[in-house]
Amino acid sequence: MTDNQESTVNKAENLMDESPFLKLKRWQWWLLVAINIFFLIAGQAAAVLLGRFYYDKGGNSKWMATLVQTAGFPVLCIPWFLLRPSREASTSSTSPSIKTLALLYFVLGVLLAGDNMLYSVGLLYLSASTYSLICATQLAFNAVFSYFLNSQKVTALILNSVVILSLSAALIAVNDDSDGPSGVPKGKFLIGFLCTLGASALYSLLLSFMQLSFQKVLKKETFSVVLEMQICTSVVASCLSSTGLFASGEWKSLQHELEVFGTGRVSYVLTLVWTAITWQVCAVGVVGLIFVVSSLFSNVISTLSLAVTPLAALVVFHDKMNGVKVIAMLLALCGFASYIYQNYIDDKKARRLQTHVREIQHTA
């Protein structure tokens, strides 16, 4: 075997170590990706609409809106219990210590709680369509964090995607007709815009930390790890949100919310329950895509959902869809397509390299 062949073998072996899902057949890998994409898009679109519905019908507790984003974690315990590895596998020498895991999940949980609170404030003061389009900026933030934390290459197509999506959000920011819910003054709209922008940045940082955790700390290749991370971080975030709910005194107004909710008491409870469930469905898709592909890809799919959500908001809440919003949505879709094409190129190159190294090993 020549030095050049050895170099190729080493490069391919490192690639396969870092991307264990390359060992799957092509259709299996894309099926796994498609399932996670469905979870993310369906879960996020439904959760955003339900969150806006909660505010429109009389809900006003920011801490309750924050809590329901993570409080649905018990529904994930059943699949986690069924998919968890055996005792022997879970206690292997590569497994991190309990102290390391506790610290990791606590930090991620704190970031998640802060991010959820910012999103709740943003959705309170913005319409569902405007909120969703501003959230598209998370891809631009994630490209930066992925470059520094995850060694993600920023190609021309990715840069093009980032620029287009950033332009999409900028159009919303400078649009004089950008609307919030009825009765919300311009000052509150600005607060909502800044909170949503800050939440997008924090969310992107959280995704990059999650990917870094999979690569450097957890080092496992089972979906049970994805569920374990989601459950543990949600427990931390839910505890912090519950503390905020009681410390702020907002819990005192919940009984009043229940009584005056526009569509009745049962609807109030169901709205909160289904909001919690849909956020967990979305979260599984998010973390699953980080694990299977990358944090940047997960963010791009999330951005696609945010670009589609305004159409649903137009039908459900009759949000105003002016020309600027239409252009912003089309730009977001173009940015998504640009990154999807880059991912297709990367996948094709990785599998070609994998095939090449197998041929070299066979001839050697």
Short mmCIF file of C-alpha atoms in Angstrom, two decimals:
data_model
loop_
_atom_site.label_atom_id
_atom_site.label_comp_id
_atom_site.label_asym_id
_atom_site.label_seq_id
_atom_site.Cartn_x
_atom_site.Cartn_y
_atom_site.Cartn_z
CA MET A 1 0.00 0.00 0.00
CA THR A 2 1.43 3.39 -1.00
CA ASP A 3 1.73 6.42 1.29
CA ASN A 4 -1.06 8.12 -0.64
CA GLN A 5 -3.32 5.11 -0.18
CA GLU A 6 -2.53 4.97 3.54
CA SER A 7 -3.40 8.66 3.82
CA THR A 8 -6.71 8.04 2.06
CA VAL A 9 -7.51 5.07 4.32
CA ASN A 10 -6.74 7.06 7.48
CA LYS A 11 -8.84 9.97 6.29
CA ALA A 12 -11.79 7.75 5.47
CA GLU A 13 -11.52 5.81 8.74
CA ASN A 14 -11.54 9.07 10.70
CA LEU A 15 -14.55 10.19 8.72
CA MET A 16 -16.43 6.98 9.47
CA ASP A 17 -15.50 7.23 13.17
CA GLU A 18 -16.91 10.76 13.31
CA SER A 19 -19.99 9.87 11.22
CA PRO A 20 -21.17 6.39 12.29
CA PHE A 21 -24.37 6.80 10.29
CA LEU A 22 -22.33 6.44 7.09
CA LYS A 23 -22.35 2.74 7.97
CA LEU A 24 -26.09 2.69 7.27
CA LYS A 25 -27.37 2.06 3.78
CA ARG A 26 -28.12 5.25 1.89
CA TRP A 27 -31.91 4.83 2.01
CA GLN A 28 -31.78 3.97 5.74
CA TRP A 29 -29.82 7.12 6.52
CA TRP A 30 -32.19 9.34 4.53
CA LEU A 31 -35.21 7.65 6.14
CA LEU A 32 -33.80 8.41 9.59
CA VAL A 33 -33.16 12.01 8.53
CA ALA A 34 -36.68 12.31 7.05
CA ILE A 35 -38.33 11.04 10.25
CA ASN A 36 -36.46 13.60 12.34
CA ILE A 37 -37.28 16.36 9.85
CA PHE A 38 -40.98 15.50 10.12
CA PHE A 39 -40.85 15.58 13.92
CA LEU A 40 -39.12 18.96 13.89
CA ILE A 41 -41.30 20.71 11.29
CA ALA A 42 -44.65 19.35 12.49
CA GLY A 43 -43.82 19.81 16.18
CA GLN A 44 -42.45 23.33 15.86
CA ALA A 45 -45.21 24.65 13.59
CA ALA A 46 -47.93 23.25 15.88
CA ALA A 47 -46.19 24.51 19.04
CA VAL A 48 -45.79 28.07 17.74
CA LEU A 49 -49.43 28.25 16.66
CA LEU A 50 -50.63 26.85 19.99
CA GLY A 51 -48.41 29.33 21.84
CA ARG A 52 -49.94 32.23 19.91
CA PHE A 53 -53.42 30.75 20.52
CA TYR A 54 -52.73 30.69 24.28
CA TYR A 55 -51.93 34.42 24.28
CA ASP A 56 -54.78 35.38 21.93
CA LYS A 57 -57.46 33.68 24.05
CA GLY A 58 -56.49 35.29 27.33
CA GLY A 59 -53.32 33.59 28.54
CA ASN A 60 -50.75 36.08 29.80
CA SER A 61 -48.20 34.15 31.88
CA LYS A 62 -44.75 34.25 30.29
CA TRP A 63 -43.44 31.71 32.79
CA MET A 64 -46.26 29.27 32.02
CA ALA A 65 -45.54 29.65 28.31
CA THR A 66 -41.89 28.94 29.13
CA LEU A 67 -42.68 25.93 31.32
CA VAL A 68 -44.83 24.11 28.75
CA GLN A 69 -41.93 24.15 26.28
CA THR A 70 -40.14 21.53 28.39
CA ALA A 71 -42.78 20.14 30.78
CA GLY A 72 -43.82 17.42 28.33
CA PHE A 73 -40.62 15.43 28.87
CA PRO A 74 -42.39 12.50 30.68
CA VAL A 75 -43.86 11.35 27.34
CA LEU A 76 -40.29 10.58 26.23
CA CYS A 77 -39.60 8.26 29.16
CA ILE A 78 -41.44 5.31 27.57
CA PRO A 79 -39.36 5.19 24.35
CA TRP A 80 -36.21 5.94 26.34
CA PHE A 81 -36.90 3.00 28.65
CA LEU A 82 -37.46 0.70 25.67
CA LEU A 83 -34.37 1.88 23.78
CA ARG A 84 -31.87 2.22 26.60
CA PRO A 85 -28.78 -0.03 26.34
CA SER A 86 -28.02 -2.98 28.60
CA ARG A 87 -26.22 -2.45 31.91
CA GLU A 88 -22.97 -3.80 30.43
CA ALA A 89 -23.07 -1.42 27.48
CA SER A 90 -24.01 1.57 29.57
CA THR A 91 -21.11 1.05 31.97
CA SER A 92 -18.37 0.78 29.34
CA SER A 93 -15.03 2.50 29.86
CA THR A 94 -15.94 5.21 27.32
CA SER A 95 -18.99 6.35 29.30
CA PRO A 96 -18.55 9.70 31.10
CA SER A 97 -18.87 9.87 34.88
CA ILE A 98 -22.13 10.71 36.61
CA LYS A 99 -20.64 14.02 37.79
CA THR A 100 -19.68 14.96 34.22
CA LEU A 101 -23.13 14.08 32.89
CA ALA A 102 -24.87 15.99 35.69
CA LEU A 103 -22.81 19.12 35.00
CA LEU A 104 -23.36 18.83 31.24
CA TYR A 105 -27.13 18.42 31.50
CA PHE A 106 -27.39 21.20 34.09
CA VAL A 107 -25.57 23.72 31.87
CA LEU A 108 -27.63 22.74 28.83
CA GLY A 109 -30.82 22.91 30.91
CA VAL A 110 -30.02 26.44 32.12
CA LEU A 111 -29.38 27.59 28.54
CA LEU A 112 -32.62 25.93 27.44
CA ALA A 113 -34.68 27.64 30.16
CA GLY A 114 -33.24 31.06 29.31
CA ASP A 115 -33.84 30.48 25.62
CA ASN A 116 -37.45 29.41 26.20
CA MET A 117 -38.14 32.50 28.28
CA LEU A 118 -36.87 34.81 25.55
CA TYR A 119 -39.01 33.00 22.98
CA SER A 120 -42.07 33.33 25.22
CA VAL A 121 -41.63 37.09 25.53
CA GLY A 122 -41.07 37.39 21.79
CA LEU A 123 -44.23 35.45 20.94
CA LEU A 124 -46.24 37.55 23.43
CA TYR A 125 -45.51 40.78 21.55
CA LEU A 126 -45.30 39.50 17.95
CA SER A 127 -47.72 37.84 15.57
CA ALA A 128 -46.98 34.19 14.79
CA SER A 129 -45.86 34.97 11.24
CA THR A 130 -43.54 37.84 12.21
CA TYR A 131 -42.11 35.82 15.10
CA SER A 132 -41.39 32.84 12.85
CA LEU A 133 -39.64 34.87 10.17
CA ILE A 134 -37.40 36.65 12.71
CA CYS A 135 -36.43 33.26 14.17
CA ALA A 136 -34.89 32.39 10.80
CA THR A 137 -31.82 34.41 11.88
CA GLN A 138 -30.83 31.47 14.09
CA LEU A 139 -29.18 29.86 11.06
CA ALA A 140 -26.78 32.79 10.66
CA PHE A 141 -25.85 32.59 14.35
CA ASN A 142 -25.45 28.83 14.15
CA ALA A 143 -23.07 29.04 11.18
CA VAL A 144 -20.77 31.19 13.33
CA PHE A 145 -20.99 28.99 16.43
CA SER A 146 -20.58 25.79 14.37
CA TYR A 147 -17.46 27.20 12.75
CA PHE A 148 -15.78 27.91 16.11
CA LEU A 149 -17.16 25.07 18.26
CA ASN A 150 -17.77 22.21 15.80
CA SER A 151 -15.17 22.87 13.08
CA GLN A 152 -17.99 23.19 10.55
CA LYS A 153 -16.70 24.24 7.12
CA VAL A 154 -18.36 27.39 5.80
CA THR A 155 -18.62 26.85 2.05
CA ALA A 156 -19.92 29.26 -0.56
CA LEU A 157 -23.36 27.60 -0.51
CA ILE A 158 -23.61 27.75 3.29
CA LEU A 159 -22.51 31.39 3.27
CA ASN A 160 -25.10 32.09 0.58
CA SER A 161 -27.76 30.42 2.74
CA VAL A 162 -26.77 32.48 5.78
CA VAL A 163 -26.80 35.76 3.87
CA ILE A 164 -30.20 35.08 2.29
CA LEU A 165 -31.79 34.09 5.60
CA SER A 166 -30.30 37.10 7.38
CA LEU A 167 -31.69 39.34 4.64
CA SER A 168 -35.08 37.70 5.12
CA ALA A 169 -35.13 38.63 8.82
CA ALA A 170 -33.76 42.12 8.09
CA LEU A 171 -36.73 42.80 5.81
CA ILE A 172 -39.08 42.06 8.71
CA ALA A 173 -37.09 44.32 11.03
CA VAL A 174 -37.25 47.37 8.77
CA ASN A 175 -40.80 46.76 7.54
CA ASP A 176 -43.08 49.49 8.86
CA ASP A 177 -46.09 47.23 8.44
CA SER A 178 -44.66 44.45 10.60
CA ASP A 179 -47.46 43.63 12.95
CA GLY A 180 -47.91 42.42 16.46
CA PRO A 181 -51.10 41.25 18.16
CA SER A 182 -53.83 43.85 18.45
CA GLY A 183 -53.17 46.46 21.10
CA VAL A 184 -49.39 45.95 21.25
CA PRO A 185 -47.55 49.30 20.91
CA LYS A 186 -44.41 49.79 18.82
CA GLY A 187 -42.23 49.77 21.94
CA LYS A 188 -43.47 46.32 22.90
CA PHE A 189 -42.97 45.19 19.30
CA LEU A 190 -39.31 46.23 19.56
CA ILE A 191 -38.93 44.28 22.83
CA GLY A 192 -40.47 41.26 21.14
CA PHE A 193 -38.14 41.61 18.16
CA LEU A 194 -35.01 41.89 20.33
CA CYS A 195 -36.04 38.99 22.60
CA THR A 196 -36.74 36.76 19.61
CA LEU A 197 -33.41 37.74 18.03
CA GLY A 198 -31.59 37.02 21.30
CA ALA A 199 -33.42 33.70 21.67
CA SER A 200 -32.33 32.73 18.15
CA ALA A 201 -28.69 33.41 19.04
CA LEU A 202 -28.93 31.47 22.32
CA TYR A 203 -30.72 28.58 20.61
CA SER A 204 -27.94 28.35 18.02
CA LEU A 205 -25.32 28.29 20.77
CA LEU A 206 -27.29 25.53 22.51
CA LEU A 207 -27.36 23.39 19.35
CA SER A 208 -23.61 23.74 18.85
CA PHE A 209 -22.97 22.77 22.50
CA MET A 210 -25.20 19.72 22.03
CA GLN A 211 -23.26 18.60 18.97
CA LEU A 212 -19.98 19.19 20.81
CA SER A 213 -21.32 17.09 23.70
CA PHE A 214 -22.07 14.18 21.38
CA GLN A 215 -18.60 14.38 19.86
CA LYS A 216 -16.45 14.97 22.95
CA VAL A 217 -18.38 13.78 26.03
CA LEU A 218 -21.12 11.25 25.32
CA LYS A 219 -19.45 9.39 22.40
CA LYS A 220 -22.37 7.00 21.97
CA GLU A 221 -24.21 5.89 18.84
CA THR A 222 -27.71 5.05 20.08
CA PHE A 223 -30.89 7.09 19.88
CA SER A 224 -31.43 6.45 23.59
CA VAL A 225 -28.67 9.01 24.18
CA VAL A 226 -30.69 11.58 22.25
CA LEU A 227 -33.73 10.91 24.41
CA GLU A 228 -31.66 10.90 27.60
CA MET A 229 -30.21 14.32 26.80
CA GLN A 230 -33.63 15.74 25.97
CA ILE A 231 -35.24 14.36 29.14
CA CYS A 232 -32.47 15.48 31.51
CA THR A 233 -32.11 18.99 30.09
CA SER A 234 -35.90 19.37 30.09
CA VAL A 235 -36.03 18.37 33.78
CA VAL A 236 -33.53 21.12 34.64
CA ALA A 237 -35.29 23.70 32.45
CA SER A 238 -38.70 22.76 33.86
CA CYS A 239 -37.46 23.13 37.45
CA LEU A 240 -36.04 26.57 36.68
CA SER A 241 -39.23 27.63 34.87
CA SER A 242 -41.40 26.41 37.76
CA THR A 243 -39.21 28.38 40.18
CA GLY A 244 -39.67 31.48 38.04
CA LEU A 245 -43.44 30.93 37.87
CA PHE A 246 -43.76 30.91 41.67
CA ALA A 247 -41.06 33.50 42.42
CA SER A 248 -42.63 36.02 40.02
CA GLY A 249 -46.11 35.55 41.49
CA GLU A 250 -47.61 34.69 38.09
CA TRP A 251 -49.00 31.45 39.54
CA LYS A 252 -51.63 33.54 41.35
CA SER A 253 -53.16 34.59 38.02
CA LEU A 254 -53.49 31.08 36.58
CA GLN A 255 -56.93 30.48 38.13
CA HIS A 256 -58.15 33.73 36.56
CA GLU A 257 -56.69 32.69 33.19
CA LEU A 258 -58.54 29.39 33.41
CA GLU A 259 -61.86 31.12 34.09
CA VAL A 260 -61.63 33.83 31.41
CA PHE A 261 -59.94 31.80 28.66
CA GLY A 262 -61.75 32.58 25.43
CA THR A 263 -62.64 29.01 24.44
CA GLY A 264 -63.34 27.56 27.88
CA ARG A 265 -61.59 25.75 30.71
CA VAL A 266 -61.16 22.43 28.92
CA SER A 267 -59.65 24.21 25.93
CA TYR A 268 -57.23 26.05 28.25
CA VAL A 269 -55.95 22.79 29.73
CA LEU A 270 -55.76 21.05 26.34
CA THR A 271 -53.89 24.00 24.85
CA LEU A 272 -51.19 23.78 27.51
CA VAL A 273 -51.00 19.96 27.31
CA TRP A 274 -50.71 19.83 23.53
CA THR A 275 -48.23 22.72 23.50
CA ALA A 276 -46.03 20.71 25.87
CA ILE A 277 -46.33 17.55 23.75
CA THR A 278 -45.64 19.27 20.42
CA TRP A 279 -42.55 20.99 21.81
CA GLN A 280 -41.19 17.60 22.87
CA VAL A 281 -41.87 16.15 19.41
CA CYS A 282 -39.99 19.11 17.96
CA ALA A 283 -37.13 18.65 20.42
CA VAL A 284 -36.66 14.99 19.49
CA GLY A 285 -36.38 16.03 15.85
CA VAL A 286 -33.89 18.78 16.70
CA VAL A 287 -31.57 16.62 18.80
CA GLY A 288 -31.97 13.69 16.42
CA LEU A 289 -30.79 15.76 13.46
CA ILE A 290 -27.84 17.08 15.49
CA PHE A 291 -26.87 13.49 16.22
CA VAL A 292 -27.45 12.12 12.70
CA VAL A 293 -26.16 15.10 10.67
CA SER A 294 -25.04 18.32 12.42
CA SER A 295 -26.32 21.26 14.48
CA LEU A 296 -26.20 23.49 11.40
CA PHE A 297 -28.40 21.10 9.41
CA SER A 298 -30.82 20.88 12.34
CA ASN A 299 -31.04 24.64 12.40
CA VAL A 300 -31.68 24.82 8.66
CA ILE A 301 -34.63 22.42 8.95
CA SER A 302 -35.91 24.46 11.88
CA THR A 303 -35.62 27.53 9.66
CA LEU A 304 -37.67 25.79 6.97
CA SER A 305 -40.42 25.18 9.52
CA LEU A 306 -40.30 28.82 10.55
CA ALA A 307 -40.66 29.82 6.91
CA VAL A 308 -43.71 27.58 6.49
CA THR A 309 -45.39 28.57 9.80
CA PRO A 310 -46.52 32.02 8.49
CA LEU A 311 -48.72 30.22 5.94
CA ALA A 312 -50.40 28.29 8.75
CA ALA A 313 -50.72 31.50 10.80
CA LEU A 314 -52.37 33.16 7.80
CA VAL A 315 -55.06 30.47 7.78
CA VAL A 316 -55.50 29.99 11.55
CA PHE A 317 -55.10 33.54 12.88
CA HIS A 318 -55.63 35.57 9.68
CA ASP A 319 -52.25 37.24 10.16
CA LYS A 320 -51.53 40.08 7.76
CA MET A 321 -49.34 38.76 4.93
CA ASN A 322 -47.99 41.79 3.05
CA GLY A 323 -45.55 41.82 0.15
CA VAL A 324 -42.49 42.14 2.39
CA LYS A 325 -43.46 39.06 4.40
CA VAL A 326 -44.01 37.07 1.20
CA ILE A 327 -40.56 38.07 -0.09
CA ALA A 328 -38.99 37.25 3.31
CA MET A 329 -40.62 33.82 3.27
CA LEU A 330 -39.44 33.09 -0.28
CA LEU A 331 -35.91 34.16 0.67
CA ALA A 332 -36.00 31.81 3.65
CA LEU A 333 -37.01 28.93 1.39
CA CYS A 334 -34.18 29.79 -1.04
CA GLY A 335 -31.70 29.82 1.83
CA PHE A 336 -32.94 26.43 2.94
CA ALA A 337 -32.57 25.00 -0.58
CA SER A 338 -29.01 26.32 -0.80
CA TYR A 339 -27.95 24.49 2.35
CA ILE A 340 -29.78 21.28 1.44
CA TYR A 341 -27.82 21.18 -1.82
CA GLN A 342 -24.56 21.66 0.09
CA ASN A 343 -25.47 18.78 2.38
CA TYR A 344 -26.22 16.60 -0.67
CA ILE A 345 -22.77 17.39 -2.08
CA ASP A 346 -21.07 16.61 1.25
CA ASP A 347 -22.97 13.33 1.61
CA LYS A 348 -22.08 12.27 -1.95
CA LYS A 349 -18.39 13.08 -1.39
CA ALA A 350 -18.26 11.23 1.95
CA ARG A 351 -19.81 8.08 0.52
CA ARG A 352 -17.56 8.18 -2.55
CA LEU A 353 -14.55 8.37 -0.23
CA GLN A 354 -15.95 5.49 1.83
CA THR A 355 -16.34 3.33 -1.29
CA HIS A 356 -12.82 4.23 -2.44
CA VAL A 357 -11.18 3.23 0.83
CA ARG A 358 -13.01 -0.10 0.86
CA GLU A 359 -11.65 -0.80 -2.62
CA ILE A 360 -8.12 0.04 -1.45
CA GLN A 361 -8.45 -2.19 1.62
CA HIS A 362 -9.79 -5.02 -0.55
CA THR A 363 -6.89 -4.83 -3.02
CA ALA A 364 -4.38 -4.53 -0.18
#
